[in-house]
PDB file with one MODEL, atoms N, CA, C and O in Angstrom:
MODEL        1
ATOM      1  N   UNK A   1    -141.485-108.284   5.016  1.00  0.00           N
ATOM      2  CA  UNK A   1    -141.302-108.087   3.822  1.00  0.00           C
ATOM      3  C   UNK A   1    -140.364-106.820   3.979  1.00  0.00           C
ATOM      4  O   UNK A   1    -140.775-105.669   4.128  1.00  0.00           O
ATOM      5  N   UNK A   2    -138.631-107.338   3.905  1.00  0.00           N
ATOM      6  CA  UNK A   2    -137.884-106.098   4.256  1.00  0.00           C
ATOM      7  C   UNK A   2    -137.380-105.150   2.508  1.00  0.00           C
ATOM      8  O   UNK A   2    -136.918-105.986   1.731  1.00  0.00           O
ATOM      9  N   UNK A   3    -137.405-103.903   1.970  1.00  0.00           N
ATOM     10  CA  UNK A   3    -136.872-103.681   0.412  1.00  0.00           C
ATOM     11  C   UNK A   3    -136.161-102.856   1.090  1.00  0.00           C
ATOM     12  O   UNK A   3    -136.249-102.287   2.178  1.00  0.00           O
ATOM     13  N   UNK A   4    -135.437-102.902   0.231  1.00  0.00           N
ATOM     14  CA  UNK A   4    -134.097-101.677   0.517  1.00  0.00           C
ATOM     15  C   UNK A   4    -133.656-101.731  -0.704  1.00  0.00           C
ATOM     16  O   UNK A   4    -132.866-102.610  -1.048  1.00  0.00           O
ATOM     17  N   UNK A   5    -134.152-100.698  -1.622  1.00  0.00           N
ATOM     18  CA  UNK A   5    -134.066-100.144  -3.244  1.00  0.00           C
ATOM     19  C   UNK A   5    -134.299-101.377  -4.098  1.00  0.00           C
ATOM     20  O   UNK A   5    -133.453-101.925  -4.805  1.00  0.00           O
ATOM     21  N   UNK A   6    -135.416-101.694  -3.952  1.00  0.00           N
ATOM     22  CA  UNK A   6    -135.730-103.515  -4.426  1.00  0.00           C
ATOM     23  C   UNK A   6    -136.813-102.877  -5.816  1.00  0.00           C
ATOM     24  O   UNK A   6    -137.734-102.072  -5.680  1.00  0.00           O
ATOM     25  N   UNK A   7    -136.470-103.359  -6.777  1.00  0.00           N
ATOM     26  CA  UNK A   7    -137.787-103.226  -7.832  1.00  0.00           C
ATOM     27  C   UNK A   7    -138.999-104.297  -7.622  1.00  0.00           C
ATOM     28  O   UNK A   7    -139.095-105.438  -7.171  1.00  0.00           O
ATOM     29  N   UNK A   8    -139.976-103.207  -8.256  1.00  0.00           N
ATOM     30  CA  UNK A   8    -141.058-104.174  -8.318  1.00  0.00           C
ATOM     31  C   UNK A   8    -141.030-104.920  -9.006  1.00  0.00           C
ATOM     32  O   UNK A   8    -141.755-105.715  -8.407  1.00  0.00           O
ATOM     33  N   UNK A   9    -140.730-105.484 -10.019  1.00  0.00           N
ATOM     34  CA  UNK A   9    -139.870-106.480 -10.481  1.00  0.00           C
ATOM     35  C   UNK A   9    -139.670-107.726  -9.239  1.00  0.00           C
ATOM     36  O   UNK A   9    -140.414-108.704  -9.152  1.00  0.00           O
ATOM     37  N   UNK A  10    -138.386-107.418  -8.233  1.00  0.00           N
ATOM     38  CA  UNK A  10    -138.048-108.247  -7.549  1.00  0.00           C
ATOM     39  C   UNK A  10    -139.422-108.629  -6.362  1.00  0.00           C
ATOM     40  O   UNK A  10    -139.429-109.674  -5.711  1.00  0.00           O
ATOM     41  N   UNK A  11    -140.194-107.881  -6.291  1.00  0.00           N
ATOM     42  CA  UNK A  11    -140.739-107.869  -4.869  1.00  0.00           C
ATOM     43  C   UNK A  11    -142.331-108.656  -5.589  1.00  0.00           C
ATOM     44  O   UNK A  11    -143.000-109.120  -4.665  1.00  0.00           O
ATOM     45  N   UNK A  12    -142.904-108.837  -6.785  1.00  0.00           N
ATOM     46  CA  UNK A  12    -143.508-109.429  -6.915  1.00  0.00           C
ATOM     47  C   UNK A  12    -143.018-111.074  -7.299  1.00  0.00           C
ATOM     48  O   UNK A  12    -143.694-112.063  -7.015  1.00  0.00           O
ATOM     49  N   UNK A  13    -141.648-111.102  -8.029  1.00  0.00           N
ATOM     50  CA  UNK A  13    -140.884-112.612  -7.848  1.00  0.00           C
ATOM     51  C   UNK A  13    -140.877-113.198  -6.294  1.00  0.00           C
ATOM     52  O   UNK A  13    -140.898-114.416  -6.115  1.00  0.00           O
ATOM     53  N   UNK A  14    -140.844-112.221  -5.124  1.00  0.00           N
ATOM     54  CA  UNK A  14    -140.541-112.800  -3.754  1.00  0.00           C
ATOM     55  C   UNK A  14    -142.244-113.283  -3.901  1.00  0.00           C
ATOM     56  O   UNK A  14    -142.533-114.462  -4.104  1.00  0.00           O
ATOM     57  N   UNK A  15    -142.970-112.538  -3.809  1.00  0.00           N
ATOM     58  CA  UNK A  15    -144.478-112.408  -3.746  1.00  0.00           C
ATOM     59  C   UNK A  15    -144.942-114.363  -4.088  1.00  0.00           C
ATOM     60  O   UNK A  15    -145.595-115.257  -3.550  1.00  0.00           O
ATOM     61  N   UNK A  16    -144.206-114.178  -5.145  1.00  0.00           N
ATOM     62  CA  UNK A  16    -145.047-115.358  -6.217  1.00  0.00           C
ATOM     63  C   UNK A  16    -144.445-116.894  -5.593  1.00  0.00           C
ATOM     64  O   UNK A  16    -145.018-117.983  -5.622  1.00  0.00           O
ATOM     65  N   UNK A  17    -143.233-116.588  -5.088  1.00  0.00           N
ATOM     66  CA  UNK A  17    -141.981-117.212  -4.764  1.00  0.00           C
ATOM     67  C   UNK A  17    -143.048-117.732  -3.095  1.00  0.00           C
ATOM     68  O   UNK A  17    -143.481-118.876  -2.952  1.00  0.00           O
ATOM     69  N   UNK A  18    -143.224-116.820  -2.250  1.00  0.00           N
ATOM     70  CA  UNK A  18    -143.891-117.060  -0.937  1.00  0.00           C
ATOM     71  C   UNK A  18    -145.920-117.141  -0.960  1.00  0.00           C
ATOM     72  O   UNK A  18    -146.549-117.460   0.048  1.00  0.00           O
ATOM     73  N   UNK A  19    -146.357-116.910  -1.822  1.00  0.00           N
ATOM     74  CA  UNK A  19    -147.753-117.072  -1.657  1.00  0.00           C
ATOM     75  C   UNK A  19    -148.235-117.843  -2.842  1.00  0.00           C
ATOM     76  O   UNK A  19    -149.330-118.390  -2.710  1.00  0.00           O
ATOM     77  N   UNK A  20    -147.509-118.001  -4.148  1.00  0.00           N
ATOM     78  CA  UNK A  20    -147.931-118.561  -5.137  1.00  0.00           C
ATOM     79  C   UNK A  20    -149.087-117.908  -5.872  1.00  0.00           C
ATOM     80  O   UNK A  20    -150.161-118.481  -6.054  1.00  0.00           O
ATOM     81  N   UNK A  21    -148.805-116.660  -6.290  1.00  0.00           N
ATOM     82  CA  UNK A  21    -150.021-116.082  -6.762  1.00  0.00           C
ATOM     83  C   UNK A  21    -148.920-115.559  -8.355  1.00  0.00           C
ATOM     84  O   UNK A  21    -147.781-115.780  -8.767  1.00  0.00           O
ATOM     85  N   UNK A  22    -149.882-114.947  -8.697  1.00  0.00           N
ATOM     86  CA  UNK A  22    -148.750-114.590 -10.132  1.00  0.00           C
ATOM     87  C   UNK A  22    -149.265-113.089 -10.416  1.00  0.00           C
ATOM     88  O   UNK A  22    -150.485-112.924 -10.435  1.00  0.00           O
ATOM     89  N   UNK A  23    -148.583-112.197 -10.596  1.00  0.00           N
ATOM     90  CA  UNK A  23    -148.683-110.456 -10.486  1.00  0.00           C
ATOM     91  C   UNK A  23    -148.958-110.384 -11.879  1.00  0.00           C
ATOM     92  O   UNK A  23    -148.535-111.398 -12.435  1.00  0.00           O
ATOM     93  N   UNK A  24    -149.489-109.601 -12.644  1.00  0.00           N
ATOM     94  CA  UNK A  24    -149.114-108.756 -14.220  1.00  0.00           C
ATOM     95  C   UNK A  24    -149.082-107.529 -14.016  1.00  0.00           C
ATOM     96  O   UNK A  24    -149.901-106.741 -13.543  1.00  0.00           O
ATOM     97  N   UNK A  25    -148.017-107.423 -14.432  1.00  0.00           N
ATOM     98  CA  UNK A  25    -147.282-105.415 -14.260  1.00  0.00           C
ATOM     99  C   UNK A  25    -147.767-104.963 -15.597  1.00  0.00           C
ATOM    100  O   UNK A  25    -147.659-105.714 -16.566  1.00  0.00           O
ATOM    101  N   UNK A  26    -148.273-103.825 -15.696  1.00  0.00           N
ATOM    102  CA  UNK A  26    -148.681-102.885 -16.589  1.00  0.00           C
ATOM    103  C   UNK A  26    -147.434-102.971 -18.030  1.00  0.00           C
ATOM    104  O   UNK A  26    -147.539-103.352 -19.196  1.00  0.00           O
ATOM    105  N   UNK A  27    -146.771-102.641 -17.555  1.00  0.00           N
ATOM    106  CA  UNK A  27    -145.245-102.173 -18.225  1.00  0.00           C
ATOM    107  C   UNK A  27    -143.340-102.531 -17.280  1.00  0.00           C
ATOM    108  O   UNK A  27    -143.032-103.039 -16.202  1.00  0.00           O
ATOM    109  N   UNK A  28    -142.881-102.186 -17.939  1.00  0.00           N
ATOM    110  CA  UNK A  28    -141.926-102.311 -17.871  1.00  0.00           C
ATOM    111  C   UNK A  28    -141.230-101.047 -16.784  1.00  0.00           C
ATOM    112  O   UNK A  28    -140.243-101.006 -16.049  1.00  0.00           O
ATOM    113  N   UNK A  29    -142.349-100.079 -17.151  1.00  0.00           N
ATOM    114  CA  UNK A  29    -141.668 -98.773 -15.872  1.00  0.00           C
ATOM    115  C   UNK A  29    -142.084 -98.620 -14.708  1.00  0.00           C
ATOM    116  O   UNK A  29    -141.688 -97.889 -13.800  1.00  0.00           O
ATOM    117  N   UNK A  30    -143.523 -99.891 -14.822  1.00  0.00           N
ATOM    118  CA  UNK A  30    -143.825 -99.884 -13.279  1.00  0.00           C
ATOM    119  C   UNK A  30    -143.055-100.616 -12.624  1.00  0.00           C
ATOM    120  O   UNK A  30    -142.974-100.411 -11.412  1.00  0.00           O
ATOM    121  N   UNK A  31    -142.090-101.921 -13.378  1.00  0.00           N
ATOM    122  CA  UNK A  31    -141.518-103.591 -12.953  1.00  0.00           C
ATOM    123  C   UNK A  31    -140.366-102.455 -12.752  1.00  0.00           C
ATOM    124  O   UNK A  31    -139.967-102.953 -11.700  1.00  0.00           O
ATOM    125  N   UNK A  32    -139.886-101.818 -12.847  1.00  0.00           N
ATOM    126  CA  UNK A  32    -138.325-101.330 -13.019  1.00  0.00           C
ATOM    127  C   UNK A  32    -138.505-100.252 -12.101  1.00  0.00           C
ATOM    128  O   UNK A  32    -137.539 -99.492 -12.031  1.00  0.00           O
ATOM    129  N   UNK A  33    -140.045 -99.834 -10.969  1.00  0.00           N
ATOM    130  CA  UNK A  33    -139.471 -98.717  -9.781  1.00  0.00           C
ATOM    131  C   UNK A  33    -139.030 -99.413  -8.773  1.00  0.00           C
ATOM    132  O   UNK A  33    -138.975-100.641  -8.709  1.00  0.00           O
ATOM    133  N   UNK A  34    -138.690 -98.595  -7.920  1.00  0.00           N
ATOM    134  CA  UNK A  34    -137.692 -99.382  -6.625  1.00  0.00           C
ATOM    135  C   UNK A  34    -138.483 -98.600  -5.443  1.00  0.00           C
ATOM    136  O   UNK A  34    -138.906 -97.445  -5.400  1.00  0.00           O
ATOM    137  N   UNK A  35    -138.530 -99.803  -4.373  1.00  0.00           N
ATOM    138  CA  UNK A  35    -139.236 -99.381  -3.314  1.00  0.00           C
ATOM    139  C   UNK A  35    -138.531 -99.713  -2.111  1.00  0.00           C
ATOM    140  O   UNK A  35    -137.603-100.514  -2.224  1.00  0.00           O
ATOM    141  N   UNK A  36    -138.818 -99.212  -0.900  1.00  0.00           N
ATOM    142  CA  UNK A  36    -137.850 -99.339   0.502  1.00  0.00           C
ATOM    143  C   UNK A  36    -138.753 -99.351   1.589  1.00  0.00           C
ATOM    144  O   UNK A  36    -139.637 -98.512   1.762  1.00  0.00           O
ATOM    145  N   UNK A  37    -138.458-100.541   2.484  1.00  0.00           N
ATOM    146  CA  UNK A  37    -139.136-100.069   3.722  1.00  0.00           C
ATOM    147  C   UNK A  37    -139.740-102.123   4.392  1.00  0.00           C
ATOM    148  O   UNK A  37    -139.552-103.292   4.057  1.00  0.00           O
ATOM    149  N   UNK A  38    -140.338-101.482   5.244  1.00  0.00           N
ATOM    150  CA  UNK A  38    -140.716-103.023   6.013  1.00  0.00           C
ATOM    151  C   UNK A  38    -142.450-103.061   6.503  1.00  0.00           C
ATOM    152  O   UNK A  38    -143.180-102.420   7.259  1.00  0.00           O
ATOM    153  N   UNK A  39    -142.574-104.305   5.503  1.00  0.00           N
ATOM    154  CA  UNK A  39    -144.119-104.237   5.403  1.00  0.00           C
ATOM    155  C   UNK A  39    -144.254-105.798   6.630  1.00  0.00           C
ATOM    156  O   UNK A  39    -143.362-106.477   7.139  1.00  0.00           O
ATOM    157  N   UNK A  40    -145.034-105.843   6.685  1.00  0.00           N
ATOM    158  CA  UNK A  40    -145.998-107.049   6.960  1.00  0.00           C
ATOM    159  C   UNK A  40    -147.303-107.243   6.507  1.00  0.00           C
ATOM    160  O   UNK A  40    -148.226-106.429   6.499  1.00  0.00           O
ATOM    161  N   UNK A  41    -147.287-108.419   6.126  1.00  0.00           N
ATOM    162  CA  UNK A  41    -148.662-108.845   5.197  1.00  0.00           C
ATOM    163  C   UNK A  41    -148.629-109.848   5.886  1.00  0.00           C
ATOM    164  O   UNK A  41    -147.723-110.433   6.478  1.00  0.00           O
ATOM    165  N   UNK A  42    -150.453-110.129   5.686  1.00  0.00           N
ATOM    166  CA  UNK A  42    -150.835-112.211   6.362  1.00  0.00           C
ATOM    167  C   UNK A  42    -151.004-112.725   4.658  1.00  0.00           C
ATOM    168  O   UNK A  42    -151.236-113.895   4.353  1.00  0.00           O
ATOM    169  N   UNK A  43    -150.848-111.668   3.710  1.00  0.00           N
ATOM    170  CA  UNK A  43    -151.039-112.481   2.287  1.00  0.00           C
ATOM    171  C   UNK A  43    -150.959-111.517   1.587  1.00  0.00           C
ATOM    172  O   UNK A  43    -150.975-110.313   1.846  1.00  0.00           O
ATOM    173  N   UNK A  44    -150.823-112.364   0.194  1.00  0.00           N
ATOM    174  CA  UNK A  44    -150.617-111.258  -1.386  1.00  0.00           C
ATOM    175  C   UNK A  44    -151.499-110.296  -1.355  1.00  0.00           C
ATOM    176  O   UNK A  44    -150.983-109.245  -0.976  1.00  0.00           O
ATOM    177  N   UNK A  45    -152.349-110.233  -1.537  1.00  0.00           N
ATOM    178  CA  UNK A  45    -153.150-108.993  -1.620  1.00  0.00           C
ATOM    179  C   UNK A  45    -153.155-108.293  -0.956  1.00  0.00           C
ATOM    180  O   UNK A  45    -153.570-107.213  -1.379  1.00  0.00           O
ATOM    181  N   UNK A  46    -152.755-108.338   0.418  1.00  0.00           N
ATOM    182  CA  UNK A  46    -152.472-107.208   1.614  1.00  0.00           C
ATOM    183  C   UNK A  46    -151.368-106.318   1.357  1.00  0.00           C
ATOM    184  O   UNK A  46    -151.486-105.107   1.546  1.00  0.00           O
ATOM    185  N   UNK A  47    -150.144-106.920   0.875  1.00  0.00           N
ATOM    186  CA  UNK A  47    -148.718-106.682   0.799  1.00  0.00           C
ATOM    187  C   UNK A  47    -149.194-105.933  -0.997  1.00  0.00           C
ATOM    188  O   UNK A  47    -148.441-105.106  -1.512  1.00  0.00           O
ATOM    189  N   UNK A  48    -150.195-106.292  -1.549  1.00  0.00           N
ATOM    190  CA  UNK A  48    -150.431-105.830  -2.903  1.00  0.00           C
ATOM    191  C   UNK A  48    -151.002-104.624  -3.236  1.00  0.00           C
ATOM    192  O   UNK A  48    -150.753-103.845  -4.156  1.00  0.00           O
ATOM    193  N   UNK A  49    -152.301-104.573  -1.796  1.00  0.00           N
ATOM    194  CA  UNK A  49    -153.308-103.296  -1.374  1.00  0.00           C
ATOM    195  C   UNK A  49    -152.096-102.434  -1.276  1.00  0.00           C
ATOM    196  O   UNK A  49    -151.836-102.090  -2.429  1.00  0.00           O
ATOM    197  N   UNK A  50    -151.287-101.955  -0.501  1.00  0.00           N
ATOM    198  CA  UNK A  50    -150.173-102.021   0.351  1.00  0.00           C
ATOM    199  C   UNK A  50    -149.341-100.899  -1.133  1.00  0.00           C
ATOM    200  O   UNK A  50    -149.434 -99.717  -1.465  1.00  0.00           O
ATOM    201  N   UNK A  51    -148.656-101.981  -1.591  1.00  0.00           N
ATOM    202  CA  UNK A  51    -147.758-101.522  -2.683  1.00  0.00           C
ATOM    203  C   UNK A  51    -148.484-100.815  -3.703  1.00  0.00           C
ATOM    204  O   UNK A  51    -148.012 -99.702  -3.933  1.00  0.00           O
ATOM    205  N   UNK A  52    -149.756-101.215  -4.560  1.00  0.00           N
ATOM    206  CA  UNK A  52    -150.510-100.235  -5.610  1.00  0.00           C
ATOM    207  C   UNK A  52    -150.690 -98.477  -5.031  1.00  0.00           C
ATOM    208  O   UNK A  52    -150.715 -97.448  -5.706  1.00  0.00           O
ATOM    209  N   UNK A  53    -150.778 -98.639  -3.759  1.00  0.00           N
ATOM    210  CA  UNK A  53    -151.287 -97.432  -2.822  1.00  0.00           C
ATOM    211  C   UNK A  53    -149.799 -96.410  -2.995  1.00  0.00           C
ATOM    212  O   UNK A  53    -149.724 -95.221  -3.304  1.00  0.00           O
ATOM    213  N   UNK A  54    -148.754 -97.351  -2.679  1.00  0.00           N
ATOM    214  CA  UNK A  54    -147.321 -96.856  -2.900  1.00  0.00           C
ATOM    215  C   UNK A  54    -146.680 -95.966  -4.212  1.00  0.00           C
ATOM    216  O   UNK A  54    -145.995 -94.943  -4.205  1.00  0.00           O
ATOM    217  N   UNK A  55    -147.230 -96.846  -5.410  1.00  0.00           N
ATOM    218  CA  UNK A  55    -146.786 -96.800  -6.673  1.00  0.00           C
ATOM    219  C   UNK A  55    -148.182 -96.093  -7.117  1.00  0.00           C
ATOM    220  O   UNK A  55    -148.549 -96.225  -8.285  1.00  0.00           O
ATOM    221  N   UNK A  56    -148.803 -95.497  -6.385  1.00  0.00           N
ATOM    222  CA  UNK A  56    -150.505 -95.015  -7.151  1.00  0.00           C
ATOM    223  C   UNK A  56    -150.613 -95.665  -8.890  1.00  0.00           C
ATOM    224  O   UNK A  56    -150.422 -95.235 -10.028  1.00  0.00           O
ATOM    225  N   UNK A  57    -151.017 -96.882  -8.262  1.00  0.00           N
ATOM    226  CA  UNK A  57    -151.142 -97.916  -9.000  1.00  0.00           C
ATOM    227  C   UNK A  57    -152.700 -98.266  -8.695  1.00  0.00           C
ATOM    228  O   UNK A  57    -153.375 -97.582  -7.926  1.00  0.00           O
ATOM    229  N   UNK A  58    -153.260 -99.551  -9.468  1.00  0.00           N
ATOM    230  CA  UNK A  58    -154.310 -99.662  -9.513  1.00  0.00           C
ATOM    231  C   UNK A  58    -154.336-101.152  -9.609  1.00  0.00           C
ATOM    232  O   UNK A  58    -154.230-101.667 -10.722  1.00  0.00           O
ATOM    233  N   UNK A  59    -154.506-102.093  -8.245  1.00  0.00           N
ATOM    234  CA  UNK A  59    -155.189-103.538  -8.480  1.00  0.00           C
ATOM    235  C   UNK A  59    -156.024-104.223  -8.782  1.00  0.00           C
ATOM    236  O   UNK A  59    -157.207-103.981  -8.545  1.00  0.00           O
ATOM    237  N   UNK A  60    -155.737-104.913  -9.187  1.00  0.00           N
ATOM    238  CA  UNK A  60    -157.044-106.015 -10.318  1.00  0.00           C
ATOM    239  C   UNK A  60    -157.104-107.514  -9.733  1.00  0.00           C
ATOM    240  O   UNK A  60    -156.155-108.297  -9.777  1.00  0.00           O
ATOM    241  N   UNK A  61    -158.221-107.760  -9.242  1.00  0.00           N
ATOM    242  CA  UNK A  61    -157.449-109.358  -8.917  1.00  0.00           C
ATOM    243  C   UNK A  61    -158.672-109.876  -9.858  1.00  0.00           C
ATOM    244  O   UNK A  61    -159.870-109.622  -9.978  1.00  0.00           O
ATOM    245  N   UNK A  62    -157.667-110.786 -10.491  1.00  0.00           N
ATOM    246  CA  UNK A  62    -158.393-111.477 -12.257  1.00  0.00           C
ATOM    247  C   UNK A  62    -158.863-112.828 -11.320  1.00  0.00           C
ATOM    248  O   UNK A  62    -159.887-113.269 -11.841  1.00  0.00           O
ATOM    249  N   UNK A  63    -158.437-113.756  -9.962  1.00  0.00           N
ATOM    250  CA  UNK A  63    -158.794-114.686  -9.979  1.00  0.00           C
ATOM    251  C   UNK A  63    -158.417-114.783  -8.627  1.00  0.00           C
ATOM    252  O   UNK A  63    -157.998-113.793  -8.026  1.00  0.00           O
ATOM    253  N   UNK A  64    -158.557-116.181  -7.950  1.00  0.00           N
ATOM    254  CA  UNK A  64    -157.863-116.365  -6.518  1.00  0.00           C
ATOM    255  C   UNK A  64    -156.249-115.956  -6.450  1.00  0.00           C
ATOM    256  O   UNK A  64    -155.667-115.396  -5.521  1.00  0.00           O
ATOM    257  N   UNK A  65    -155.878-116.267  -7.325  1.00  0.00           N
ATOM    258  CA  UNK A  65    -154.241-116.166  -7.735  1.00  0.00           C
ATOM    259  C   UNK A  65    -153.879-115.483  -8.659  1.00  0.00           C
ATOM    260  O   UNK A  65    -152.756-115.631  -9.141  1.00  0.00           O
ATOM    261  N   UNK A  66    -154.555-114.780  -9.015  1.00  0.00           N
ATOM    262  CA  UNK A  66    -153.782-114.019 -10.212  1.00  0.00           C
ATOM    263  C   UNK A  66    -154.529-112.311 -10.183  1.00  0.00           C
ATOM    264  O   UNK A  66    -155.736-112.074 -10.222  1.00  0.00           O
ATOM    265  N   UNK A  67    -153.411-111.295 -10.106  1.00  0.00           N
ATOM    266  CA  UNK A  67    -153.701-109.848 -10.002  1.00  0.00           C
ATOM    267  C   UNK A  67    -152.806-109.368 -10.777  1.00  0.00           C
ATOM    268  O   UNK A  67    -151.675-109.825 -10.943  1.00  0.00           O
ATOM    269  N   UNK A  68    -153.523-107.935 -11.544  1.00  0.00           N
ATOM    270  CA  UNK A  68    -152.628-107.344 -11.920  1.00  0.00           C
ATOM    271  C   UNK A  68    -152.355-105.734 -11.415  1.00  0.00           C
ATOM    272  O   UNK A  68    -153.173-104.996 -10.864  1.00  0.00           O
ATOM    273  N   UNK A  69    -151.265-105.501 -11.697  1.00  0.00           N
ATOM    274  CA  UNK A  69    -150.750-104.000 -11.350  1.00  0.00           C
ATOM    275  C   UNK A  69    -151.012-103.470 -12.337  1.00  0.00           C
ATOM    276  O   UNK A  69    -150.681-104.056 -13.368  1.00  0.00           O
ATOM    277  N   UNK A  70    -151.837-101.913 -12.474  1.00  0.00           N
ATOM    278  CA  UNK A  70    -151.732-101.078 -13.557  1.00  0.00           C
ATOM    279  C   UNK A  70    -151.722 -99.337 -12.932  1.00  0.00           C
ATOM    280  O   UNK A  70    -152.268 -98.729 -12.011  1.00  0.00           O
ATOM    281  N   UNK A  71    -150.811 -99.037 -13.982  1.00  0.00           N
ATOM    282  CA  UNK A  71    -150.360 -97.396 -13.401  1.00  0.00           C
ATOM    283  C   UNK A  71    -152.042 -97.029 -13.734  1.00  0.00           C
ATOM    284  O   UNK A  71    -152.905 -97.585 -14.414  1.00  0.00           O
ATOM    285  N   UNK A  72    -152.013 -95.927 -12.970  1.00  0.00           N
ATOM    286  CA  UNK A  72    -153.339 -94.683 -13.014  1.00  0.00           C
ATOM    287  C   UNK A  72    -153.147 -93.786 -14.071  1.00  0.00           C
ATOM    288  O   UNK A  72    -153.942 -92.849 -14.140  1.00  0.00           O
ATOM    289  N   UNK A  73    -152.377 -93.861 -14.797  1.00  0.00           N
ATOM    290  CA  UNK A  73    -152.256 -92.575 -15.819  1.00  0.00           C
ATOM    291  C   UNK A  73    -153.178 -92.146 -16.476  1.00  0.00           C
ATOM    292  O   UNK A  73    -153.009 -91.179 -17.219  1.00  0.00           O
TER     293      UNK A  73
ENDMDL
END
């Protein structure tokens, strides 16, 4: 994944398209944050874990295909 000032919402859309997962975001502030960089991931969970660390957010796996990202506030 190559991200260039990409919103979290767009990253989630790309993850859904590539891996068939669903990711719920805690709020629009999180969805509108922007990220940049190049990331290699074999799975959605691997990339989501990296994103959660970058965003200082919590990743929760709710089922095999469902995840939730929440802020650590």
